[in-house]
Short mmCIF file of C-alpha atoms in Angstrom, two decimals:
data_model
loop_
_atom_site.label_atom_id
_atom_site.label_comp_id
_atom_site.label_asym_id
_atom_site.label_seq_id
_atom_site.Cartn_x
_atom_site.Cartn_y
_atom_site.Cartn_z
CA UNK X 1 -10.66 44.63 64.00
CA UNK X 2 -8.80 42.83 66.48
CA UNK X 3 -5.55 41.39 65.63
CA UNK X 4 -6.84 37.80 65.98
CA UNK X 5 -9.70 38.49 63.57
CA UNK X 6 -7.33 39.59 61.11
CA UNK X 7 -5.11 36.40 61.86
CA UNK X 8 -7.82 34.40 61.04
CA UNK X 9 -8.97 35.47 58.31
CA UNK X 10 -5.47 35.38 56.67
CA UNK X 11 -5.32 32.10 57.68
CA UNK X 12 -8.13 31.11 56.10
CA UNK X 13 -7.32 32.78 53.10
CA UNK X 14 -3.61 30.86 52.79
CA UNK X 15 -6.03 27.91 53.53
CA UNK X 16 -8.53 28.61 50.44
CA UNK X 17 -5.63 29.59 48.31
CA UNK X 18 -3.47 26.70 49.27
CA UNK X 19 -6.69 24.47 48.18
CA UNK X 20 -7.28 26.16 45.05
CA UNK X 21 -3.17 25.41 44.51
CA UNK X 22 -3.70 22.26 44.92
CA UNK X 23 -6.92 21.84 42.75
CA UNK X 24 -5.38 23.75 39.94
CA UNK X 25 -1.95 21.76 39.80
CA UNK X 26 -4.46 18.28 39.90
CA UNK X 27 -6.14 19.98 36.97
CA UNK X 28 -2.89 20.92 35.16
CA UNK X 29 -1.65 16.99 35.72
CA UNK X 30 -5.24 16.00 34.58
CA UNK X 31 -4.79 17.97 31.47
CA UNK X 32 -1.02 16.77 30.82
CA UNK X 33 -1.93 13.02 31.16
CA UNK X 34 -4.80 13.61 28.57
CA UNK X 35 -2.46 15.58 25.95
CA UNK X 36 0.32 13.08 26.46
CA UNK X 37 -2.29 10.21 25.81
CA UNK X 38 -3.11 11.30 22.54
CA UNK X 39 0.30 11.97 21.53
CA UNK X 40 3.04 8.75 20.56
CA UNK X 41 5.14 7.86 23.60
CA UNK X 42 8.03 9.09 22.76
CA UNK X 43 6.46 12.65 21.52
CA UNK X 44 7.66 14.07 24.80
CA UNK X 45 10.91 12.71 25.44
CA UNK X 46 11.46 14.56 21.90
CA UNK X 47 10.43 18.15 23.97
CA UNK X 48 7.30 18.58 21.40
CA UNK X 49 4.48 16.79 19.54
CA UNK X 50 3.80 16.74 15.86
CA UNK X 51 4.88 20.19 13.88
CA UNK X 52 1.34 20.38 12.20
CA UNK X 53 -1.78 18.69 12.90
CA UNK X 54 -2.93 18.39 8.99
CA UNK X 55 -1.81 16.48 5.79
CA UNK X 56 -3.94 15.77 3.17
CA UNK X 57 -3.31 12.17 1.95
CA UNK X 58 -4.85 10.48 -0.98
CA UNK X 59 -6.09 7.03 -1.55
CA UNK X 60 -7.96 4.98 -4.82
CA UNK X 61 -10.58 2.44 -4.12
CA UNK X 62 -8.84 -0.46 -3.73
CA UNK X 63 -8.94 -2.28 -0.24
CA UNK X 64 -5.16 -2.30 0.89
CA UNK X 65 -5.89 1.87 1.23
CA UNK X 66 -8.26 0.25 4.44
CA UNK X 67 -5.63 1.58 6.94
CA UNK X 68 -5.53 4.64 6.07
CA UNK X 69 -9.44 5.07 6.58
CA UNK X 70 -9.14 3.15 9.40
CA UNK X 71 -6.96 5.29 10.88
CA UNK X 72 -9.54 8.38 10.00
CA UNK X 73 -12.64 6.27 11.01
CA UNK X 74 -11.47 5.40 14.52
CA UNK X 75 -9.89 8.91 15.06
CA UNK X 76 -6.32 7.49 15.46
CA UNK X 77 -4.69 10.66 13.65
CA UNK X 78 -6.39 12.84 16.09
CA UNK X 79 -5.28 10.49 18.92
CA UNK X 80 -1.70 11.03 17.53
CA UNK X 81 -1.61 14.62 17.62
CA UNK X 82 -2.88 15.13 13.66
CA UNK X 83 -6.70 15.87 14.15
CA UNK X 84 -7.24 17.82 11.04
CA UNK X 85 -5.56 14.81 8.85
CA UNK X 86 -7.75 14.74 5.31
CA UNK X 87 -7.82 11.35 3.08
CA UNK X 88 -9.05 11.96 -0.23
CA UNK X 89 -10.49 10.01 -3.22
CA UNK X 90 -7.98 10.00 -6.01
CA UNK X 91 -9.26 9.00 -9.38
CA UNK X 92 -6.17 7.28 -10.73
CA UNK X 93 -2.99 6.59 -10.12
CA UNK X 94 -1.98 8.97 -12.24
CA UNK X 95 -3.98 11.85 -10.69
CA UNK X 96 -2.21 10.16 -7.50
CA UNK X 97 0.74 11.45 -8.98
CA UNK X 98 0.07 14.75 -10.17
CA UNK X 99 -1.24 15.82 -6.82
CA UNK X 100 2.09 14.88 -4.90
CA UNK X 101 4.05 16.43 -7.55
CA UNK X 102 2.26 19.47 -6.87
CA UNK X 103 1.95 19.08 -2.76
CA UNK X 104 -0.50 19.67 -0.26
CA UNK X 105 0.36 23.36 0.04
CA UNK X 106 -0.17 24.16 -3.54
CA UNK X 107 -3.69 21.97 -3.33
CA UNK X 108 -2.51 18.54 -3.73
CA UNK X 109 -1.30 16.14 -1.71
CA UNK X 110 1.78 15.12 0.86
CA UNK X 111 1.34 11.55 1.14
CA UNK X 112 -0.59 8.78 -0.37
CA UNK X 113 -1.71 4.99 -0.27
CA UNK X 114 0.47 3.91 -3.44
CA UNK X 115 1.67 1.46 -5.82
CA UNK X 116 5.47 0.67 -3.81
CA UNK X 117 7.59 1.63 -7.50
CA UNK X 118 5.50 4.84 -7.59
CA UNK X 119 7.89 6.95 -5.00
CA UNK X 120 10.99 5.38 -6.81
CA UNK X 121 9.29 6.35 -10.64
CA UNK X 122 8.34 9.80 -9.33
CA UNK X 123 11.58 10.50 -7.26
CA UNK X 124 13.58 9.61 -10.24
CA UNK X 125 11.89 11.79 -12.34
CA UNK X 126 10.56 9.04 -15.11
CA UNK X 127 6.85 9.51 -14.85
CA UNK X 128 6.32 13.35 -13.96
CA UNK X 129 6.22 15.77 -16.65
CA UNK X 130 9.45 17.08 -18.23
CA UNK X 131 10.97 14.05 -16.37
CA UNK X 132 11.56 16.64 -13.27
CA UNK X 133 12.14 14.54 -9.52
CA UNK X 134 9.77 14.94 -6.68
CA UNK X 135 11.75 13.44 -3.56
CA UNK X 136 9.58 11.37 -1.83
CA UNK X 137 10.23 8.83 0.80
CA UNK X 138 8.08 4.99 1.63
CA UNK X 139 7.93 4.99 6.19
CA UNK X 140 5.27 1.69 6.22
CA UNK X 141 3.90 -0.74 4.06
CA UNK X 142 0.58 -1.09 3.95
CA UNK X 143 0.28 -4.83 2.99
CA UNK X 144 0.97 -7.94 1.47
CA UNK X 145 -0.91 -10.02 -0.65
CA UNK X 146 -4.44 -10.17 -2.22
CA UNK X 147 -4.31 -8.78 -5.92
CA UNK X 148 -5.39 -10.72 -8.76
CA UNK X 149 -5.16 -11.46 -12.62
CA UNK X 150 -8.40 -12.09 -14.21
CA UNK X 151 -9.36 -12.87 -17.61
CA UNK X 152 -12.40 -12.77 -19.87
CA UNK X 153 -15.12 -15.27 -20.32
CA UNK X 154 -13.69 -15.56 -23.40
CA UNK X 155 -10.82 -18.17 -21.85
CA UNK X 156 -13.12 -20.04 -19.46
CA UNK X 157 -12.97 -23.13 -20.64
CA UNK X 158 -8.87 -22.94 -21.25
CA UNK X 159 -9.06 -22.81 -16.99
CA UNK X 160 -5.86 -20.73 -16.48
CA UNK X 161 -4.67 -20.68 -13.26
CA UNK X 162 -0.75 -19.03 -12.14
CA UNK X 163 0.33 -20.99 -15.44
CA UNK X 164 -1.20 -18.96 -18.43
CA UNK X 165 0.79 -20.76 -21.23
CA UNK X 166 -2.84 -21.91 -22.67
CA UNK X 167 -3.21 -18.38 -23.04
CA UNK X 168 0.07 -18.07 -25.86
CA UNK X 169 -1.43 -20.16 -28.55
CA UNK X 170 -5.04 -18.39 -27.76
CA UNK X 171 -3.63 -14.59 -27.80
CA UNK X 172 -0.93 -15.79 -31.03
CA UNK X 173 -4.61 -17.33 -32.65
CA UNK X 174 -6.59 -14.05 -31.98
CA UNK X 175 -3.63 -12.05 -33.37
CA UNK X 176 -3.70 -14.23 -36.72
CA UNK X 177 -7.48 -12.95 -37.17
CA UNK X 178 -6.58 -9.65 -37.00
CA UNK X 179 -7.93 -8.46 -33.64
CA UNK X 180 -6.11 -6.82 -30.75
CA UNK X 181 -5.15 -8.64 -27.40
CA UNK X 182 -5.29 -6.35 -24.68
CA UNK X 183 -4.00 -7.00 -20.96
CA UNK X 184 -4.82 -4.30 -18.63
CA UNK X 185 -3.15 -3.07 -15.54
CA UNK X 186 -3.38 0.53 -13.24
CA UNK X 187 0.42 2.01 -13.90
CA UNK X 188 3.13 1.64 -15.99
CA UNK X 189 6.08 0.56 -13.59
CA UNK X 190 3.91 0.13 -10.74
CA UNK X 191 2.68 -3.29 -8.95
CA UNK X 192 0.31 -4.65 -10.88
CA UNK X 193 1.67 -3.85 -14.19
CA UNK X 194 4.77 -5.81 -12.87
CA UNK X 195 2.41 -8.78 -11.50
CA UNK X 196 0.93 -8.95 -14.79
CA UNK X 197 4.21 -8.55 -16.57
CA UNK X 198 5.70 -11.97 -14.53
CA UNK X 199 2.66 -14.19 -15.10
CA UNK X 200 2.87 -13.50 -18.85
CA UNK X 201 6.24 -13.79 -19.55
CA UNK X 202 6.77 -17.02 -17.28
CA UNK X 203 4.12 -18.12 -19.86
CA UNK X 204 6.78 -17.17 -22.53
CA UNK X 205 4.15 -14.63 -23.53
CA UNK X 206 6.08 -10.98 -23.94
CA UNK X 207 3.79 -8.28 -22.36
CA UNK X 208 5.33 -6.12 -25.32
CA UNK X 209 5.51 -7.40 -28.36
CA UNK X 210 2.61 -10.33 -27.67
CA UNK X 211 -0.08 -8.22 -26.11
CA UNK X 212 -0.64 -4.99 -25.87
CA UNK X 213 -0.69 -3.58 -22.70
CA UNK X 214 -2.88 -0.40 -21.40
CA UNK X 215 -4.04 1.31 -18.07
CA UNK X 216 -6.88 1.36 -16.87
CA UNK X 217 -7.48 3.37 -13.25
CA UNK X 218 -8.98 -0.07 -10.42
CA UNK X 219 -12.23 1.17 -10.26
CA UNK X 220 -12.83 1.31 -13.94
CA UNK X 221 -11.85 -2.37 -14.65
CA UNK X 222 -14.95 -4.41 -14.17
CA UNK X 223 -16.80 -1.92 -16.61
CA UNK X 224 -14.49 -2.07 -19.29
CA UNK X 225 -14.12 -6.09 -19.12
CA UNK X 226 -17.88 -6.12 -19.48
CA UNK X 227 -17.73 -4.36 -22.62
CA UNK X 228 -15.11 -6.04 -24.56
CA UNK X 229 -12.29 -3.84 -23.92
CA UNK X 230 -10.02 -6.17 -22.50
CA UNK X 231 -8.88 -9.57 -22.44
CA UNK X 232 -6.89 -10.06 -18.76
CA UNK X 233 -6.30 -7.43 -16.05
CA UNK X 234 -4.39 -7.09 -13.03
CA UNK X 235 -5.53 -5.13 -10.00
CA UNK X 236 -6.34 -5.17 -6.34
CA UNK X 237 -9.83 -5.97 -4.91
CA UNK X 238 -12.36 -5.25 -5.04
CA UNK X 239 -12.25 -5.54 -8.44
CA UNK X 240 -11.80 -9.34 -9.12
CA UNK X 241 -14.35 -10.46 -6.60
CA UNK X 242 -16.68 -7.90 -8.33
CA UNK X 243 -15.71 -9.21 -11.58
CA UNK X 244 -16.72 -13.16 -10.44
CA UNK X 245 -19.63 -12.03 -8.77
CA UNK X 246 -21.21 -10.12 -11.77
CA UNK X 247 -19.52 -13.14 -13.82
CA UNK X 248 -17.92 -11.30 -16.21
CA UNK X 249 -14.42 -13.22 -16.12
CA UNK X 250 -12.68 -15.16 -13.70
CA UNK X 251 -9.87 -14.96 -11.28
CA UNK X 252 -7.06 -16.90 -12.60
CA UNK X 253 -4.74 -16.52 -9.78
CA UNK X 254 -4.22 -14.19 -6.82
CA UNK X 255 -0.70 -12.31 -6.88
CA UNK X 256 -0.24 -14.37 -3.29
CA UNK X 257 0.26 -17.55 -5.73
CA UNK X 258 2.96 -15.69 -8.07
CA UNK X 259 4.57 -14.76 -4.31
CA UNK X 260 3.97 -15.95 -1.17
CA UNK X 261 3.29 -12.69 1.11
CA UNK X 262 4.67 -10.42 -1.07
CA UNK X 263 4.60 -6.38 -0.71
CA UNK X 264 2.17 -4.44 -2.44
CA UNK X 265 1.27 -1.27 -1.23
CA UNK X 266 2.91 1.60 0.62
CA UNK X 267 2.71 5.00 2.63
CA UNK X 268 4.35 7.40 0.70
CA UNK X 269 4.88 10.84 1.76
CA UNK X 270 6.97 13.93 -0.12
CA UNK X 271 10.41 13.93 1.09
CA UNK X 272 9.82 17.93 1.40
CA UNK X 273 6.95 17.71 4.39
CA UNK X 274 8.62 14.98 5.97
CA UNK X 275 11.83 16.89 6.46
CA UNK X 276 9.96 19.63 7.78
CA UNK X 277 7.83 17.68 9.72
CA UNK X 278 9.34 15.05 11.30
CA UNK X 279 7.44 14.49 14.37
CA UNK X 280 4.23 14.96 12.37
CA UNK X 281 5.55 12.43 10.10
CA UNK X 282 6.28 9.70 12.99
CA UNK X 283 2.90 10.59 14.48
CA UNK X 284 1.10 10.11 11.18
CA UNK X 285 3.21 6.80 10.18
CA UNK X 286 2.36 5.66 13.99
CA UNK X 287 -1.51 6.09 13.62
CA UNK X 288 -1.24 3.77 10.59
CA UNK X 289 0.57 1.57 12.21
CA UNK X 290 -2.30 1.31 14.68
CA UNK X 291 -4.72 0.94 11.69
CA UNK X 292 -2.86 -1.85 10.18
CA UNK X 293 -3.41 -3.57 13.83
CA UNK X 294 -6.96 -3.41 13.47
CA UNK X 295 -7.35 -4.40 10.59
CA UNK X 296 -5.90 -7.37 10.65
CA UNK X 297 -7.77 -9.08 13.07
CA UNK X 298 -10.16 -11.26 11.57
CA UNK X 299 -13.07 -10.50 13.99
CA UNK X 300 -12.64 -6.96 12.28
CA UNK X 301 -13.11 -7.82 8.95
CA UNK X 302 -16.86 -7.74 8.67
CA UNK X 303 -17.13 -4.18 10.29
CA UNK X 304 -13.52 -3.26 7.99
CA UNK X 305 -15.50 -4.25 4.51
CA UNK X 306 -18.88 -2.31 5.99
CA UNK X 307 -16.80 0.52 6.74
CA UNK X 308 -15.06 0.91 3.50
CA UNK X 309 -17.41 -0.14 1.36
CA UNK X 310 -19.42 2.77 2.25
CA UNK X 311 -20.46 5.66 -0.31
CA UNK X 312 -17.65 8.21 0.91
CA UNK X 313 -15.11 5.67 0.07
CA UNK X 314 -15.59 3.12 -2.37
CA UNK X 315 -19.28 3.22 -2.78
CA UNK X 316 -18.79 -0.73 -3.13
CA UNK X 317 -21.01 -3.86 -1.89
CA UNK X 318 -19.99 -5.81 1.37
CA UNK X 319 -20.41 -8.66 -0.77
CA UNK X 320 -17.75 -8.04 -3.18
CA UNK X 321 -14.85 -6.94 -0.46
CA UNK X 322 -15.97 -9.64 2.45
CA UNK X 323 -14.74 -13.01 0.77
CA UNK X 324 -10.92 -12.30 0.11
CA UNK X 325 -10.60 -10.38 3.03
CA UNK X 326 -10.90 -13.36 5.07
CA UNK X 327 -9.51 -15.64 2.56
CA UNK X 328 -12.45 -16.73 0.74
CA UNK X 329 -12.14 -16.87 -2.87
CA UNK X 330 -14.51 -17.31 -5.49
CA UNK X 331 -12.44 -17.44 -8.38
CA UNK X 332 -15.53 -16.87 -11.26
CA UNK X 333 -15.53 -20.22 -13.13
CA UNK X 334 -16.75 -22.63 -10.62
CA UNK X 335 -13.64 -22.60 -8.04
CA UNK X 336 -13.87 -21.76 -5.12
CA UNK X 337 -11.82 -22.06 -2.15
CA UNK X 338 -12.83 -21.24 1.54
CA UNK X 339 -10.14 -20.11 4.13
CA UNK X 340 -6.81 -19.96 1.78
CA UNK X 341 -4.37 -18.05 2.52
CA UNK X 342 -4.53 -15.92 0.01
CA UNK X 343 -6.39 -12.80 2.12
CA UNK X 344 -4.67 -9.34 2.55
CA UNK X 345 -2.22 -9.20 5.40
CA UNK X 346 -1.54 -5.37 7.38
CA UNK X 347 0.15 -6.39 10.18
CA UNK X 348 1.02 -10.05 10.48
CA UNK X 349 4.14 -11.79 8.69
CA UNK X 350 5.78 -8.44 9.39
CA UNK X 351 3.23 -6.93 6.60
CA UNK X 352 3.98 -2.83 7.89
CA UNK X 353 7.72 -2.88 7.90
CA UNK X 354 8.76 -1.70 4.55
CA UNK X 355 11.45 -4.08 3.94
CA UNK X 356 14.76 -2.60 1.75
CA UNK X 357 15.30 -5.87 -0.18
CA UNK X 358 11.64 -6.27 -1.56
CA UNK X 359 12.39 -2.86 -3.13
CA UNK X 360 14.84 -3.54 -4.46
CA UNK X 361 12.89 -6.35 -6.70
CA UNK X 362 10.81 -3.51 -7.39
CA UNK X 363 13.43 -1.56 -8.84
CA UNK X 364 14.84 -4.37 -10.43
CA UNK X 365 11.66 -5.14 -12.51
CA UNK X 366 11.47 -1.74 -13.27
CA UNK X 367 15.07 -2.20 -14.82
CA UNK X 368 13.81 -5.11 -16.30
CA UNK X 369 11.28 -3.92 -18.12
CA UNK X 370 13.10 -0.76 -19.27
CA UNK X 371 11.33 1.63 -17.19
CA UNK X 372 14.76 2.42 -15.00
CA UNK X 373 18.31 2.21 -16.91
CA UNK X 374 20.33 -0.30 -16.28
CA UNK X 375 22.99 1.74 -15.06
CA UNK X 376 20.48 2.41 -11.80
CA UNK X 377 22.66 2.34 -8.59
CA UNK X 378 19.68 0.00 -7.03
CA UNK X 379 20.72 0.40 -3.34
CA UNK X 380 21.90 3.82 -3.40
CA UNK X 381 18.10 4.80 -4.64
CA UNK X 382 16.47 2.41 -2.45
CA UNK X 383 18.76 3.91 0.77
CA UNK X 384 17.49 7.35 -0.61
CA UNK X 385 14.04 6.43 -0.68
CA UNK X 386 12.85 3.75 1.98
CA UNK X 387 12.86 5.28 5.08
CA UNK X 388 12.35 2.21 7.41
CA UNK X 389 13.82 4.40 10.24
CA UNK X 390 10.70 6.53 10.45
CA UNK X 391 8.71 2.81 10.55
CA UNK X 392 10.90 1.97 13.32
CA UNK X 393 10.40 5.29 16.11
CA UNK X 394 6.50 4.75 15.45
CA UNK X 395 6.62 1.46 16.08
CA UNK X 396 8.37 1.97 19.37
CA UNK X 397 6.28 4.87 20.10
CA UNK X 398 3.15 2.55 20.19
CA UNK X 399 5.15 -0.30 22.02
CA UNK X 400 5.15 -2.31 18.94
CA UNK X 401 6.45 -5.74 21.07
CA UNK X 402 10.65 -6.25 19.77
CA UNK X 403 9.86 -9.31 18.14
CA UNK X 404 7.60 -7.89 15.89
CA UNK X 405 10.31 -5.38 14.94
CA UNK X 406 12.09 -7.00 11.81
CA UNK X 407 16.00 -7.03 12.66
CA UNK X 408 17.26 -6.91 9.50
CA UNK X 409 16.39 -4.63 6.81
CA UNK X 410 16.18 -7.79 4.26
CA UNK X 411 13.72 -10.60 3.98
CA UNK X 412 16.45 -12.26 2.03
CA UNK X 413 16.25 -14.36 -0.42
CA UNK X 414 12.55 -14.65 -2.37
CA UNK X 415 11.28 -17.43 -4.63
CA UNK X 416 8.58 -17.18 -6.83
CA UNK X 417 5.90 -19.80 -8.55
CA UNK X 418 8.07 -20.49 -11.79
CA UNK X 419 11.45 -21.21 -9.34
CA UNK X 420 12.50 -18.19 -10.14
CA UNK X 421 15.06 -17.01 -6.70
CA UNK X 422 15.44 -13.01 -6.27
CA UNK X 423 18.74 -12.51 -3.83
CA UNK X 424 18.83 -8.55 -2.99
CA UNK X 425 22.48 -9.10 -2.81
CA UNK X 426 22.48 -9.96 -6.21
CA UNK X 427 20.19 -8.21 -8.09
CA UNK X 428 22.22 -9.06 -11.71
CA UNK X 429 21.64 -13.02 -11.38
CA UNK X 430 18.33 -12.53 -10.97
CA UNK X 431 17.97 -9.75 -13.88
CA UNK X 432 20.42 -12.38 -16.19
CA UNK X 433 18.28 -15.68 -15.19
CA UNK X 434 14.81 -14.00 -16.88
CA UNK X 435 14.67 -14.85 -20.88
CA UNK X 436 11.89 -12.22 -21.53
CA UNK X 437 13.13 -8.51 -20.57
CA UNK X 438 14.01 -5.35 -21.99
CA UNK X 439 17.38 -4.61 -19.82
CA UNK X 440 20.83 -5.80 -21.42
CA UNK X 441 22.29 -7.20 -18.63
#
């Protein structure tokens, strides 16, 4: 072989292997930009994406749980780093509560679509058994709005609306003949059984001593109304639109009338598998995030109702989630109003950021009504608890725009139907202005 021969070939071997170089480092930066797409901006500037890919997160039938199927539907956990994300059916709230007391890793759960007082209840220890605290933390809301207080054919023609003061001398009448008045609602301490709780007593009708007051899991609700078992309820939809559409009662006022846009549910997750997981926990809180986008848009709502609606989740009619997700209500007894704003919010109105002042009214009910002492440090637990900061880094990790970022940890000051005014900096005047409670104060 000649010594130019050999020089050539070399050469074209530095050639061929400069060119395969080149192709692999194109395939490498092909590969990176694909990785780093399904991961949170952000994820990298931290050095690493999530700590896990899985967490098993539990939901009940009840449409403001939408973003977290969403977010499982349209393959936004796996976009986020968090393929092997699971969202399962709980049967109650209750259940809800057992499984995150006992955690993912010991087959429960680490996070769940909840009532907003449920982390506060369970991380104080006052609704797990032998009283024993399970930290947990809130990083998004999940919405505001669109729950509702119904009440039996029985009271049709007494019309109730927000004011249900017809309903005293009615329940005080049905007590004199020796029957029981039952109001129903999904969890001691938790949202509805405080929704229910205000409309009474603002009637001057004590939900303790007037009534009595059970649970009864969401999707149970219609089926016990229809048999006799109850006289009002509160919970989310789709229950009341089921229950007008079947016309077994009738809505007497969405929880939007009570409050204008107030919270409702959260995202809770155990304080435990955040801590370890903190990344994860950002990546999971920012695929909700992304959810709650989507479903707000109204042009979604038709495909949001078929999607949830469907056998693996609710197992529910279009027809009976459709209306009040666009604001459409058919109250039951001949009302109805098209285009109010009484339909669930996810994203608008700042619906996702958990704000620190509206729970603090939930922990301020919950002294209220004697499910928290009075003693509670209300701030310290809410600090402990509400971890907005989480919110925050996933909402800048999806380029959430800045003025959809709430500045302020408070909405301030809220007033409510009866003129009642809730100031989070003053949680006592509010407590001491309410004639019907169980807290000395």
């Amino acid at each position: 072989m000649t010594d130019e021969t050999s020089s050539a070939k070399t050469n074209a071997a530095v050639t061929l292997d400069r060119r395969a170089l080149l192709r692999g480092a194109a395939g490498a930066a092909a590969s990176f930009a694909a990785i780093r797409a399904a991961f949170p901006a952000g994820a990298f500037a931290q050095g690493a994406g999530p700590e896990t890919t899985k967490a098993i997160l539990g939901y009940i039938a009840l449409v403001d749980a939408a973003p977290l199927i969403i977010a499982k539907e349209k393959g936004l956990f796996a976009k986020h780093g968090m393929p092997d994300v699971e969202v399962v059916k709980q049967a109650s709230w209750g259940a809800t509560r057992d499984n995150l007391v006992l955690g993912g890793a010991a087959n429960g759960i680490d996070g769940a679509h909840i009532l907003t007082p449920m982390p506060y209840l369970i991380t104080t220890g006052k609704v797990t058994q032998n009283n024993t605290p399970t930290p947990m933390y809130i990083v998004a809301r999940l919405n505001l709005d669109a729950q509702g207080i119904s009440v039996a054919n029985e009271y049709k023609d007494l019309k109730i609306t927000t004011n249900a003061s017809a309903l005293r001398d009615a329940f005080a009448k049905k007590k004199a003949e020796g029957k029981e008045v039952k109001v129903a609602m999904t969890f001691p301490g938790g949202t509805h059984d405080l929704w229910l709780r205000y409309w009474l007593a603002a009637a001057g009708i004590d939900p303790d001593k007037d009534v009595s007051t059970i649970v009864v899991p969401p999707p149970q609700m219609v089926a016990n109304m229809k048999v006799g078992n109850m006289d009002a309820f509160c919970v989310g939809e789709p229950w009341n639109e089921q229950l007008a559409n079947q016309n077994i009662g009738y809505t007497a006022c969405a929880t939007g009338e009570i409050w204008s846009k107030h919270p409702e549910k959260a995202l809770g997750l155990r304080a435990d598998w955040v801590d370890k997981n903190p990344r994860a926990a950002r990546a999971l809180t920012a695929a909700v995030l992304e959810a709650q986008q989507w479903c707000d848009k109204m042009e979604n709502k038709a495909e949001l109702a078929e999607i949830v609606g469907k056998r693996q989740w609710f197992n529910v009619p279009v027809a009976d989630i459709v209306g009040r997700l666009k604001g459409d209500l058919n109250y039951g007894n001949g009302r109805i109003e098209k285009g109010t704003k009484q339909f669930m919010k996810f994203w608008r109105d700042a619906a996702s950021y958990p704000f620190k002042s509206h729970d603090a009214w939930f922990v301020t009910e919950d002294i209220r009504w004697g499910k928290l002492e009075p003693t509670t440090n209300i701030k310290a637990l809410v600090d402990k608890v509400n971890r907005e900061d989480i919110w925050r880094e996933a909402a800048k990790s999806i380029n959430v725009p800045a003025k959809e970022i709430p500045t302020s940890t408070s909405r301030g000051k809220e007033t409510f139907f009866d003129g009642k005014v809730f100031d989070p900096e003053n949680p006592q005047a509010y407590l001491k202005s309410l004639s019907i409670k169980r807290a000395q104060v």
